[in-house]
Every structure is written in C-alpha cells, then in structure tokens.
mmCIF file of C-alpha atoms in Angstrom:
data_model
loop_
_atom_site.group_PDB
_atom_site.id
_atom_site.type_symbol
_atom_site.label_atom_id
_atom_site.label_comp_id
_atom_site.label_asym_id
_atom_site.label_seq_id
_atom_site.Cartn_x
_atom_site.Cartn_y
_atom_site.Cartn_z
ATOM 1 C CA MET X 1 -142.399 -66.427 -47.783
ATOM 2 C CA ILE X 2 -139.511 -65.357 -50.000
ATOM 3 C CA ILE X 3 -138.244 -67.510 -52.880
ATOM 4 C CA THR X 4 -135.074 -66.715 -54.795
ATOM 5 C CA ARG X 5 -133.717 -68.251 -57.988
ATOM 6 C CA THR X 6 -129.963 -68.081 -58.569
ATOM 7 C CA PRO X 7 -128.294 -69.414 -61.742
ATOM 8 C CA PHE X 8 -125.414 -71.811 -62.129
ATOM 9 C CA ARG X 9 -122.632 -70.818 -64.509
ATOM 10 C CA ILE X 10 -120.450 -72.068 -67.331
ATOM 11 C CA SER X 11 -116.908 -70.711 -67.346
ATOM 12 C CA PHE X 12 -115.424 -70.633 -70.843
ATOM 13 C CA CYS X 13 -111.901 -69.367 -70.278
ATOM 14 C CA GLY X 14 -109.630 -67.988 -67.547
ATOM 15 C CA GLY X 15 -110.685 -70.248 -64.676
ATOM 16 C CA GLY X 16 -107.987 -70.330 -62.001
ATOM 17 C CA SER X 17 -106.949 -66.714 -62.542
ATOM 18 C CA ASP X 18 -109.640 -65.775 -60.003
ATOM 19 C CA LEU X 19 -107.657 -67.432 -57.191
ATOM 20 C CA PRO X 20 -105.995 -64.898 -54.856
ATOM 21 C CA ALA X 21 -102.626 -66.657 -55.284
ATOM 22 C CA PHE X 22 -102.684 -65.582 -58.935
ATOM 23 C CA TYR X 23 -104.664 -62.348 -59.264
ATOM 24 C CA GLU X 24 -102.954 -60.591 -56.341
ATOM 25 C CA LYS X 25 -99.710 -60.850 -58.317
ATOM 26 C CA ASN X 26 -100.805 -60.825 -61.956
ATOM 27 C CA GLY X 27 -104.435 -59.774 -62.100
ATOM 28 C CA GLY X 28 -106.907 -62.224 -63.606
ATOM 29 C CA CYS X 29 -109.858 -62.466 -65.958
ATOM 30 C CA VAL X 30 -112.625 -64.930 -66.829
ATOM 31 C CA LEU X 31 -115.241 -65.096 -69.547
ATOM 32 C CA SER X 32 -118.357 -66.912 -68.375
ATOM 33 C CA THR X 33 -122.125 -67.074 -68.633
ATOM 34 C CA SER X 34 -124.912 -67.885 -66.236
ATOM 35 C CA ILE X 35 -127.290 -70.575 -67.497
ATOM 36 C CA ASP X 36 -130.931 -71.579 -67.070
ATOM 37 C CA LYS X 37 -130.137 -74.152 -64.353
ATOM 38 C CA TYR X 38 -130.867 -72.781 -60.909
ATOM 39 C CA MET X 39 -130.561 -72.977 -57.167
ATOM 40 C CA TYR X 40 -133.882 -72.207 -55.442
ATOM 41 C CA LEU X 41 -134.125 -71.091 -51.830
ATOM 42 C CA SER X 42 -137.276 -70.360 -49.866
ATOM 43 C CA VAL X 43 -137.400 -68.762 -46.428
ATOM 44 C CA HIS X 44 -140.309 -68.082 -44.081
ATOM 45 C CA PRO X 45 -140.840 -67.900 -40.301
ATOM 46 C CA SER X 46 -140.808 -71.265 -38.568
ATOM 47 C CA PHE X 47 -144.029 -72.336 -36.851
ATOM 48 C CA ARG X 48 -142.249 -72.499 -33.467
ATOM 49 C CA ARG X 49 -140.166 -69.347 -33.442
ATOM 50 C CA GLU X 50 -137.470 -70.926 -31.257
ATOM 51 C CA ASP X 51 -136.751 -73.450 -34.051
ATOM 52 C CA THR X 52 -134.524 -72.883 -37.031
ATOM 53 C CA ILE X 53 -135.343 -75.498 -39.667
ATOM 54 C CA LEU X 54 -133.104 -76.233 -42.641
ATOM 55 C CA LYS X 55 -134.096 -78.569 -45.462
ATOM 56 C CA TYR X 56 -131.514 -79.616 -48.038
ATOM 57 C CA SER X 57 -130.256 -83.182 -48.664
ATOM 58 C CA LYS X 58 -131.230 -83.737 -45.033
ATOM 59 C CA THR X 59 -133.287 -81.815 -42.440
ATOM 60 C CA GLU X 60 -131.877 -79.971 -39.439
ATOM 61 C CA ILE X 61 -133.949 -78.535 -36.584
ATOM 62 C CA VAL X 62 -131.996 -76.532 -34.000
ATOM 63 C CA ASN X 63 -132.753 -74.100 -31.197
ATOM 64 C CA ASP X 64 -129.325 -72.464 -31.455
ATOM 65 C CA ILE X 65 -127.822 -71.655 -34.872
ATOM 66 C CA SER X 66 -124.339 -72.463 -33.548
ATOM 67 C CA HIS X 67 -125.497 -76.112 -33.526
ATOM 68 C CA ILE X 68 -126.144 -76.155 -37.302
ATOM 69 C CA ALA X 69 -124.050 -78.784 -39.076
ATOM 70 C CA HIS X 70 -124.272 -77.239 -42.579
ATOM 71 C CA LEU X 71 -121.371 -74.772 -42.575
ATOM 72 C CA TYR X 72 -122.756 -72.423 -45.226
ATOM 73 C CA PHE X 73 -126.147 -72.133 -43.522
ATOM 74 C CA LYS X 74 -124.529 -71.618 -40.126
ATOM 75 C CA THR X 75 -122.073 -68.996 -41.344
ATOM 76 C CA VAL X 76 -124.605 -66.897 -43.263
ATOM 77 C CA LEU X 77 -127.287 -67.054 -40.538
ATOM 78 C CA LYS X 78 -124.708 -65.974 -37.952
ATOM 79 C CA ARG X 79 -123.432 -63.195 -40.212
ATOM 80 C CA MET X 80 -126.979 -61.865 -40.670
ATOM 81 C CA ASP X 81 -128.144 -62.621 -37.114
ATOM 82 C CA ILE X 82 -131.247 -64.491 -38.250
ATOM 83 C CA HIS X 83 -132.946 -67.422 -36.517
ATOM 84 C CA GLY X 84 -136.451 -68.792 -36.138
ATOM 85 C CA VAL X 85 -136.849 -69.387 -39.853
ATOM 86 C CA GLU X 86 -137.460 -72.366 -42.094
ATOM 87 C CA ILE X 87 -135.240 -72.495 -45.188
ATOM 88 C CA THR X 88 -135.514 -75.002 -48.028
ATOM 89 C CA SER X 89 -133.015 -75.401 -50.859
ATOM 90 C CA THR X 90 -133.481 -77.293 -54.119
ATOM 91 C CA ALA X 91 -131.459 -77.300 -57.332
ATOM 92 C CA ASP X 92 -131.787 -78.273 -60.982
ATOM 93 C CA ILE X 93 -128.299 -79.832 -61.052
ATOM 94 C CA PRO X 94 -126.410 -81.801 -58.364
ATOM 95 C CA ALA X 95 -123.501 -80.225 -56.495
ATOM 96 C CA GLY X 96 -119.944 -81.124 -57.433
ATOM 97 C CA THR X 97 -120.481 -81.060 -61.201
ATOM 98 C CA GLY X 98 -118.469 -77.954 -62.109
ATOM 99 C CA LEU X 99 -121.268 -75.404 -62.452
ATOM 100 C CA GLY X 100 -120.460 -73.281 -59.395
ATOM 101 C CA SER X 101 -123.218 -74.666 -57.175
ATOM 102 C CA SER X 102 -121.701 -73.698 -53.816
ATOM 103 C CA SER X 103 -121.438 -70.041 -54.817
ATOM 104 C CA SER X 104 -124.930 -70.051 -56.321
ATOM 105 C CA PHE X 105 -126.136 -71.394 -52.983
ATOM 106 C CA THR X 106 -124.271 -68.701 -51.033
ATOM 107 C CA VAL X 107 -125.487 -65.867 -53.263
ATOM 108 C CA GLY X 108 -129.052 -67.201 -53.222
ATOM 109 C CA LEU X 109 -129.066 -67.627 -49.447
ATOM 110 C CA LEU X 110 -127.813 -64.083 -48.874
ATOM 111 C CA HIS X 111 -130.367 -62.727 -51.345
ATOM 112 C CA SER X 112 -133.196 -64.648 -49.661
ATOM 113 C CA LEU X 113 -132.298 -63.467 -46.171
ATOM 114 C CA TYR X 114 -131.802 -59.830 -47.149
ATOM 115 C CA SER X 115 -135.190 -59.925 -48.890
ATOM 116 C CA TYR X 116 -136.719 -61.590 -45.821
ATOM 117 C CA LYS X 117 -135.443 -58.637 -43.790
ATOM 118 C CA GLY X 118 -137.014 -56.271 -46.333
ATOM 119 C CA LYS X 119 -133.649 -54.916 -47.492
ATOM 120 C CA PHE X 120 -132.632 -54.264 -51.087
ATOM 121 C CA VAL X 121 -129.158 -55.517 -51.951
ATOM 122 C CA SER X 122 -127.256 -54.804 -55.165
ATOM 123 C CA LYS X 123 -125.683 -57.479 -57.334
ATOM 124 C CA GLU X 124 -122.254 -56.101 -56.441
ATOM 125 C CA GLN X 125 -122.972 -56.404 -52.717
ATOM 126 C CA LEU X 126 -124.370 -59.911 -53.107
ATOM 127 C CA ALA X 127 -121.286 -61.089 -55.005
ATOM 128 C CA GLY X 128 -118.826 -59.332 -52.708
ATOM 129 C CA GLU X 129 -120.431 -60.626 -49.536
ATOM 130 C CA ALA X 130 -120.627 -64.167 -50.932
ATOM 131 C CA CYS X 131 -116.881 -63.967 -51.599
ATOM 132 C CA LYS X 132 -116.286 -62.943 -47.985
ATOM 133 C CA VAL X 133 -118.387 -65.855 -46.729
ATOM 134 C CA GLU X 134 -116.541 -68.437 -48.825
ATOM 135 C CA LEU X 135 -112.987 -67.061 -48.860
ATOM 136 C CA GLU X 136 -112.748 -65.352 -45.454
ATOM 137 C CA ASP X 137 -115.321 -66.890 -43.108
ATOM 138 C CA LEU X 138 -115.167 -70.469 -44.388
ATOM 139 C CA ARG X 139 -111.614 -70.254 -45.811
ATOM 140 C CA GLN X 140 -112.577 -72.297 -48.846
ATOM 141 C CA PRO X 141 -109.810 -72.657 -51.498
ATOM 142 C CA VAL X 142 -111.997 -71.041 -54.154
ATOM 143 C CA GLY X 143 -111.828 -68.023 -56.416
ATOM 144 C CA LYS X 144 -114.232 -65.159 -57.052
ATOM 145 C CA GLN X 145 -115.702 -65.869 -60.467
ATOM 146 C CA ASP X 146 -118.653 -68.038 -59.421
ATOM 147 C CA GLN X 147 -120.108 -65.540 -56.957
ATOM 148 C CA TYR X 148 -120.093 -62.727 -59.521
ATOM 149 C CA ALA X 149 -121.493 -64.942 -62.287
ATOM 150 C CA ALA X 150 -124.349 -66.074 -60.032
ATOM 151 C CA ALA X 151 -125.190 -62.604 -58.742
ATOM 152 C CA TYR X 152 -124.951 -60.645 -62.013
ATOM 153 C CA GLY X 153 -126.123 -63.175 -64.579
ATOM 154 C CA GLY X 154 -125.483 -62.896 -68.311
ATOM 155 C CA LEU X 155 -122.484 -63.427 -70.576
ATOM 156 C CA ASN X 156 -119.666 -61.437 -69.001
ATOM 157 C CA TYR X 157 -115.965 -60.655 -69.055
ATOM 158 C CA ILE X 158 -114.924 -60.456 -65.398
ATOM 159 C CA THR X 159 -111.654 -58.844 -64.290
ATOM 160 C CA PHE X 160 -109.990 -59.654 -60.962
ATOM 161 C CA ASN X 161 -107.722 -56.789 -59.978
ATOM 162 C CA LYS X 162 -104.597 -57.021 -57.834
ATOM 163 C CA ASP X 163 -106.244 -54.981 -55.067
ATOM 164 C CA GLY X 164 -109.106 -57.492 -54.799
ATOM 165 C CA SER X 165 -111.690 -55.418 -56.663
ATOM 166 C CA VAL X 166 -113.738 -57.031 -59.424
ATOM 167 C CA PHE X 167 -115.090 -55.493 -62.634
ATOM 168 C CA VAL X 168 -117.968 -57.122 -64.543
ATOM 169 C CA GLU X 169 -118.382 -56.151 -68.216
ATOM 170 C CA PRO X 170 -121.128 -57.658 -70.385
ATOM 171 C CA VAL X 171 -120.132 -59.182 -73.714
ATOM 172 C CA ILE X 172 -121.964 -57.077 -76.305
ATOM 173 C CA MET X 173 -123.197 -59.179 -79.254
ATOM 174 C CA GLU X 174 -125.852 -58.968 -81.935
ATOM 175 C CA PRO X 175 -128.902 -61.057 -80.865
ATOM 176 C CA ASN X 176 -128.657 -63.431 -83.832
ATOM 177 C CA THR X 177 -124.915 -63.931 -83.237
ATOM 178 C CA ARG X 178 -125.514 -64.709 -79.589
ATOM 179 C CA GLU X 179 -128.207 -67.194 -80.606
ATOM 180 C CA ARG X 180 -125.814 -68.955 -83.007
ATOM 181 C CA LEU X 181 -123.169 -69.136 -80.284
ATOM 182 C CA GLU X 182 -125.676 -70.672 -77.911
ATOM 183 C CA LYS X 183 -126.737 -73.284 -80.482
ATOM 184 C CA ASN X 184 -123.128 -74.323 -81.125
ATOM 185 C CA LEU X 185 -122.421 -75.148 -77.471
ATOM 186 C CA MET X 186 -123.117 -78.709 -76.290
ATOM 187 C CA LEU X 187 -123.102 -79.895 -72.676
ATOM 188 C CA PHE X 188 -122.599 -83.549 -71.678
ATOM 189 C CA TYR X 189 -122.723 -85.168 -68.241
ATOM 190 C CA THR X 190 -119.869 -87.569 -67.456
ATOM 191 C CA GLY X 191 -121.662 -89.039 -64.433
ATOM 192 C CA ASP X 192 -118.931 -88.097 -61.959
ATOM 193 C CA ILE X 193 -119.398 -85.839 -58.936
ATOM 194 C CA ARG X 194 -116.308 -84.509 -57.171
ATOM 195 C CA SER X 195 -115.095 -82.012 -54.586
ATOM 196 C CA ALA X 196 -113.155 -79.113 -56.092
ATOM 197 C CA SER X 197 -111.325 -78.242 -52.856
ATOM 198 C CA LYS X 198 -108.373 -80.601 -53.247
ATOM 199 C CA ILE X 199 -107.798 -79.675 -56.895
ATOM 200 C CA LEU X 200 -108.053 -75.932 -56.218
ATOM 201 C CA THR X 201 -105.702 -76.171 -53.233
ATOM 202 C CA GLU X 202 -103.097 -77.973 -55.344
ATOM 203 C CA GLN X 203 -103.558 -75.494 -58.186
ATOM 204 C CA SER X 204 -103.083 -72.538 -55.835
ATOM 205 C CA ASP X 205 -99.922 -74.108 -54.375
ATOM 206 C CA ASN X 206 -98.570 -74.848 -57.855
ATOM 207 C CA ILE X 207 -98.962 -71.215 -58.896
ATOM 208 C CA HIS X 208 -96.624 -70.235 -56.041
ATOM 209 C CA LYS X 209 -94.107 -72.990 -56.700
ATOM 210 C CA SER X 210 -93.986 -73.362 -60.489
ATOM 211 C CA HIS X 211 -93.046 -70.538 -62.834
ATOM 212 C CA GLU X 212 -94.178 -72.694 -65.780
ATOM 213 C CA LYS X 213 -97.677 -73.234 -64.373
ATOM 214 C CA GLU X 214 -97.989 -69.543 -63.530
ATOM 215 C CA ASN X 215 -97.014 -68.680 -67.123
ATOM 216 C CA ASN X 216 -99.589 -71.145 -68.445
ATOM 217 C CA LEU X 217 -102.262 -69.352 -66.452
ATOM 218 C CA ILE X 218 -101.007 -65.985 -67.734
ATOM 219 C CA ASN X 219 -101.388 -67.376 -71.268
ATOM 220 C CA MET X 220 -104.935 -68.503 -70.404
ATOM 221 C CA CYS X 221 -105.738 -64.925 -69.402
ATOM 222 C CA MET X 222 -104.412 -63.681 -72.731
ATOM 223 C CA LEU X 223 -106.672 -66.187 -74.497
ATOM 224 C CA THR X 224 -109.598 -64.935 -72.409
ATOM 225 C CA LYS X 225 -108.977 -61.368 -73.543
ATOM 226 C CA ASP X 226 -108.773 -62.574 -77.140
ATOM 227 C CA LEU X 227 -112.073 -64.446 -76.773
ATOM 228 C CA TYR X 228 -113.757 -61.348 -75.344
ATOM 229 C CA ARG X 229 -112.671 -59.376 -78.407
ATOM 230 C CA TYR X 230 -113.605 -62.096 -80.907
ATOM 231 C CA LEU X 231 -117.111 -62.535 -79.498
ATOM 232 C CA GLN X 232 -117.820 -58.805 -79.658
ATOM 233 C CA GLU X 233 -116.592 -58.851 -83.263
ATOM 234 C CA GLY X 234 -119.019 -61.704 -84.034
ATOM 235 C CA LYS X 235 -116.246 -64.264 -84.701
ATOM 236 C CA ILE X 236 -117.944 -66.994 -82.689
ATOM 237 C CA ASP X 237 -116.033 -69.949 -84.176
ATOM 238 C CA GLN X 238 -112.995 -68.650 -82.312
ATOM 239 C CA MET X 239 -114.781 -69.889 -79.179
ATOM 240 C CA GLY X 240 -113.966 -73.470 -80.227
ATOM 241 C CA VAL X 241 -110.331 -72.710 -81.035
ATOM 242 C CA ILE X 242 -109.723 -70.889 -77.751
ATOM 243 C CA LEU X 243 -111.586 -73.479 -75.683
ATOM 244 C CA ASP X 244 -109.231 -76.114 -77.061
ATOM 245 C CA GLU X 245 -106.059 -74.086 -76.456
ATOM 246 C CA SER X 246 -107.193 -73.078 -72.973
ATOM 247 C CA TRP X 247 -108.183 -76.633 -71.961
ATOM 248 C CA ARG X 248 -104.778 -78.013 -72.965
ATOM 249 C CA LEU X 249 -103.136 -75.337 -70.797
ATOM 250 C CA LYS X 250 -105.508 -75.844 -67.881
ATOM 251 C CA ARG X 251 -104.753 -79.577 -67.717
ATOM 252 C CA THR X 252 -101.174 -78.705 -66.731
ATOM 253 C CA LEU X 253 -102.133 -76.663 -63.652
ATOM 254 C CA ALA X 254 -102.933 -79.539 -61.241
ATOM 255 C CA SER X 255 -102.845 -83.329 -61.303
ATOM 256 C CA GLY X 256 -106.570 -83.908 -60.739
ATOM 257 C CA ILE X 257 -107.968 -81.591 -63.397
ATOM 258 C CA SER X 258 -108.326 -84.353 -65.969
ATOM 259 C CA ASN X 259 -108.053 -88.142 -66.068
ATOM 260 C CA PRO X 260 -107.725 -90.800 -68.804
ATOM 261 C CA LEU X 261 -111.489 -91.192 -69.236
ATOM 262 C CA ILE X 262 -112.054 -87.442 -69.599
ATOM 263 C CA ASP X 263 -109.157 -87.253 -72.062
ATOM 264 C CA GLU X 264 -110.708 -90.095 -74.062
ATOM 265 C CA TYR X 265 -114.120 -88.378 -74.182
ATOM 266 C CA TYR X 266 -112.444 -85.159 -75.282
ATOM 267 C CA GLU X 267 -110.539 -86.742 -78.166
ATOM 268 C CA ILE X 268 -113.637 -88.671 -79.294
ATOM 269 C CA ALA X 269 -115.619 -85.422 -79.520
ATOM 270 C CA ILE X 270 -112.849 -83.617 -81.419
ATOM 271 C CA LYS X 271 -112.570 -86.445 -83.953
ATOM 272 C CA ALA X 272 -116.365 -86.399 -84.387
ATOM 273 C CA GLY X 273 -116.412 -82.710 -85.305
ATOM 274 C CA ALA X 274 -116.166 -80.550 -82.166
ATOM 275 C CA ILE X 275 -113.723 -77.661 -82.603
ATOM 276 C CA GLY X 276 -112.833 -77.425 -78.926
ATOM 277 C CA GLY X 277 -114.129 -77.910 -75.421
ATOM 278 C CA LYS X 278 -113.305 -78.294 -71.759
ATOM 279 C CA LEU X 279 -114.301 -79.948 -68.521
ATOM 280 C CA LEU X 280 -116.236 -77.436 -66.456
ATOM 281 C CA GLY X 281 -115.219 -76.351 -62.977
ATOM 282 C CA ALA X 282 -112.013 -77.221 -61.155
ATOM 283 C CA GLY X 283 -111.773 -80.611 -62.885
ATOM 284 C CA GLY X 284 -112.036 -84.289 -62.098
ATOM 285 C CA GLY X 285 -115.585 -84.866 -63.317
ATOM 286 C CA GLY X 286 -118.973 -83.334 -63.959
ATOM 287 C CA PHE X 287 -119.846 -81.690 -67.278
ATOM 288 C CA LEU X 288 -117.987 -81.555 -70.582
ATOM 289 C CA LEU X 289 -118.660 -78.544 -72.809
ATOM 290 C CA PHE X 290 -117.977 -78.589 -76.556
ATOM 291 C CA TYR X 291 -118.202 -75.958 -79.251
ATOM 292 C CA THR X 292 -119.557 -77.834 -82.254
ATOM 293 C CA PRO X 293 -121.024 -76.491 -85.514
ATOM 294 C CA GLU X 294 -124.647 -77.610 -85.806
ATOM 295 C CA ALA X 295 -123.906 -79.783 -88.839
ATOM 296 C CA LYS X 296 -121.489 -81.904 -86.757
ATOM 297 C CA GLN X 297 -123.512 -82.141 -83.548
ATOM 298 C CA GLU X 298 -125.278 -85.409 -84.290
ATOM 299 C CA ASN X 299 -121.894 -87.029 -84.998
ATOM 300 C CA VAL X 300 -120.645 -85.877 -81.589
ATOM 301 C CA ARG X 301 -123.762 -87.163 -79.797
ATOM 302 C CA LYS X 302 -123.452 -90.594 -81.393
ATOM 303 C CA ALA X 303 -119.711 -90.813 -80.734
ATOM 304 C CA LEU X 304 -119.787 -89.784 -77.073
ATOM 305 C CA LYS X 305 -122.912 -91.689 -76.004
ATOM 306 C CA LEU X 306 -123.196 -89.478 -72.907
ATOM 307 C CA PRO X 307 -126.331 -87.775 -71.552
ATOM 308 C CA GLU X 308 -126.683 -84.355 -73.196
ATOM 309 C CA ILE X 309 -128.103 -81.537 -71.080
ATOM 310 C CA PRO X 310 -130.167 -78.882 -72.903
ATOM 311 C CA TRP X 311 -129.522 -75.344 -71.655
ATOM 312 C CA THR X 312 -129.690 -71.691 -72.609
ATOM 313 C CA PHE X 313 -128.082 -68.474 -71.421
ATOM 314 C CA ASP X 314 -129.546 -66.830 -68.322
ATOM 315 C CA ARG X 315 -129.545 -63.021 -68.369
ATOM 316 C CA GLN X 316 -131.028 -62.111 -65.004
ATOM 317 C CA GLY X 317 -128.719 -63.434 -62.299
ATOM 318 C CA SER X 318 -129.982 -63.951 -58.776
ATOM 319 C CA ALA X 319 -133.614 -62.868 -58.506
ATOM 320 C CA VAL X 320 -136.517 -62.842 -56.053
ATOM 321 C CA ILE X 321 -139.253 -64.763 -57.853
ATOM 322 C CA TYR X 322 -141.918 -64.901 -55.126
ATOM 323 C CA VAL X 323 -142.933 -62.740 -52.179
ATOM 324 C CA GLY X 324 -145.828 -63.969 -50.045
ATOM 325 C CA THR X 325 -147.405 -63.022 -46.752
ATOM 326 C CA LYS X 326 -145.955 -64.431 -43.566
ATOM 327 C CA PRO X 327 -147.806 -67.461 -42.137
ATOM 328 C CA HIS X 328 -149.235 -67.433 -38.641
ATOM 329 C CA THR X 329 -146.844 -68.624 -35.963
ATOM 330 C CA ILE X 330 -147.152 -69.409 -32.290
ATOM 331 C CA LYS X 331 -146.838 -66.202 -30.287
ATOM 332 C CA GLN X 332 -143.915 -66.229 -27.899
#
C-alpha cells in the first residue's frame, strides 16, 4: 500500500494571472502558501485483479477504466495505464471551498500512482503533469498556481511565463518573522461551497474582452511583486494592506467573485480591526482570510461570528507518508 499526503493552499495575491488567457500575453505571478490541511490518497492492488475500485464520496467498481464516472480518476488512470487497484481518497477540508482541492487531488493521485509503480517523480514533474491533466486532458478553465503550490509546498512566489514555463521561488524570511506572519492570519468558513468553473470561465473571457479588467489584473501582479519584496524585508504588516488592495481589484474581474453577504463579512472584519483580507479561490464562497494584528483578533472573532479554522504553514508539499507490502490477491 502507498499513502500520499498533499496539501491544500492559500493564495494571497495574484490569483487569476495564472490563467493562460492572461499569462500568455502579460506573464503572471502569484504569492501563495501550502497549509496543514491535506488530501490523502491510498492505493493498493485490488483483491480481484480484474476490478478497479475507487472510494471517494461514493464507491465505484469497474472492470474497464473507461467506465469510470469520476473524470479525474479516469483520466489519470488512463494516462498511466493502471488498473486492478483500489484507491481511496479522503480530505481534511471539503471541495469547493477555495483551497485548491481539485489540484491537490490530481497531484496526490499522480504521486500515489508513480510511487505504486516504484518510480521517483520530481515536484516539477508532478506539478507540470497535473497541469496537463486539468488544462489539456480535462479542459478545465483553471490556472496553474494550485498544482505547483500542492506539489512544492511552502511559502512561494510563483511566476507564470509567456511560454508556459513556471518558476517557483521560496519566500526567504527569518523564522520569527514567518511565525509572526502566520499568527496574524485568520481563516473563517462562510459555510458556502461552490464550483469555480463558471467564475473562472467568465474571468478568462473578461480578460480578452475588457482592457480595464486586464489592467486590474496587471495591477494585481504588481502588488504581488511588492508583497514578495516586503515579506523578504520583514515588513509583514504590508500583507494586510496589499490583501485589501488586491481584493478590491479582484472583485472587478468577474460577477460571481463576491456577493452582498461576503462584502458584509469583509467590512465587518475591517471595522473590527483586520487590516485586509480576501475570499479564497475563484470566489463565490468558501473561506475568508484576514490579516489581523493579534491584539485585534478577538474583536474580529466576536464581530464575524463565523467558524474559525486553525491552520499553519506546510513546508513539505506532496509527500509519500506510508509504504507497505502488497496484500495477497487472487492469482489470475
């Protein structure tokens, strides 16, 4: 049996610039971190080798992988020419909440199956192949940031070049400064789960059609570069300022990114002492992130009255956490 653990991510600034519609023309950049909330995947030979068994929110048992209903499972198993296995997926956080769960799943599944085959795969290969699965094979309207965040792990500045290549640079900080940054970030669950596809499709179309929206995203990239510099200089309070500026720009990119309830939560938190924040992911629902000095955090908790999710930075990225012997199976 092989078990992998692949982190979810929080994107601070630059989200949307990782869409091909933008970076192929302008280049893009994102500053994000992986967090200690994970997607777990286990794989081992099925008892009846003609069966491929998949366990997620439901269970599938098929004799032919082309009959698999779950598109990500089907695509990756076909790509790797693997069958006769039992795969189980579980996660710390539900899908559709803005933490990059689909890409964490894709990266984790690829990592599990390569390890099952006894093959080492680099973080770069994992991220790049996950991008091909989602953008090319499945034609999902997504960008590239989530796959690289999940594969590499850590607090990173990620550049999306016009030629499609991706550079991942760690944000270098003093340990105590990083710890203070971590303590000043608060995560709240709004209770909404949504599909990002519609919002991302509209955002991608808007970039082509609207010079104003394209310029807003260019300005978000400039803020991302500024944030990268500020963090390495130890000026962590600039995180709050830039989160606020970036969120107000991001809301203009597509109609579904925010809604009146999210706007209300945001203004409540700012009035209670948060310096800045954002809704994570493409928008519409999920998790709200706020940069709040520790002295003001209790005020924000009381004002919002939303479930707060404790979390810390992850530094490892996708990892194999268990390797066991293969169970006995029926001989064919």
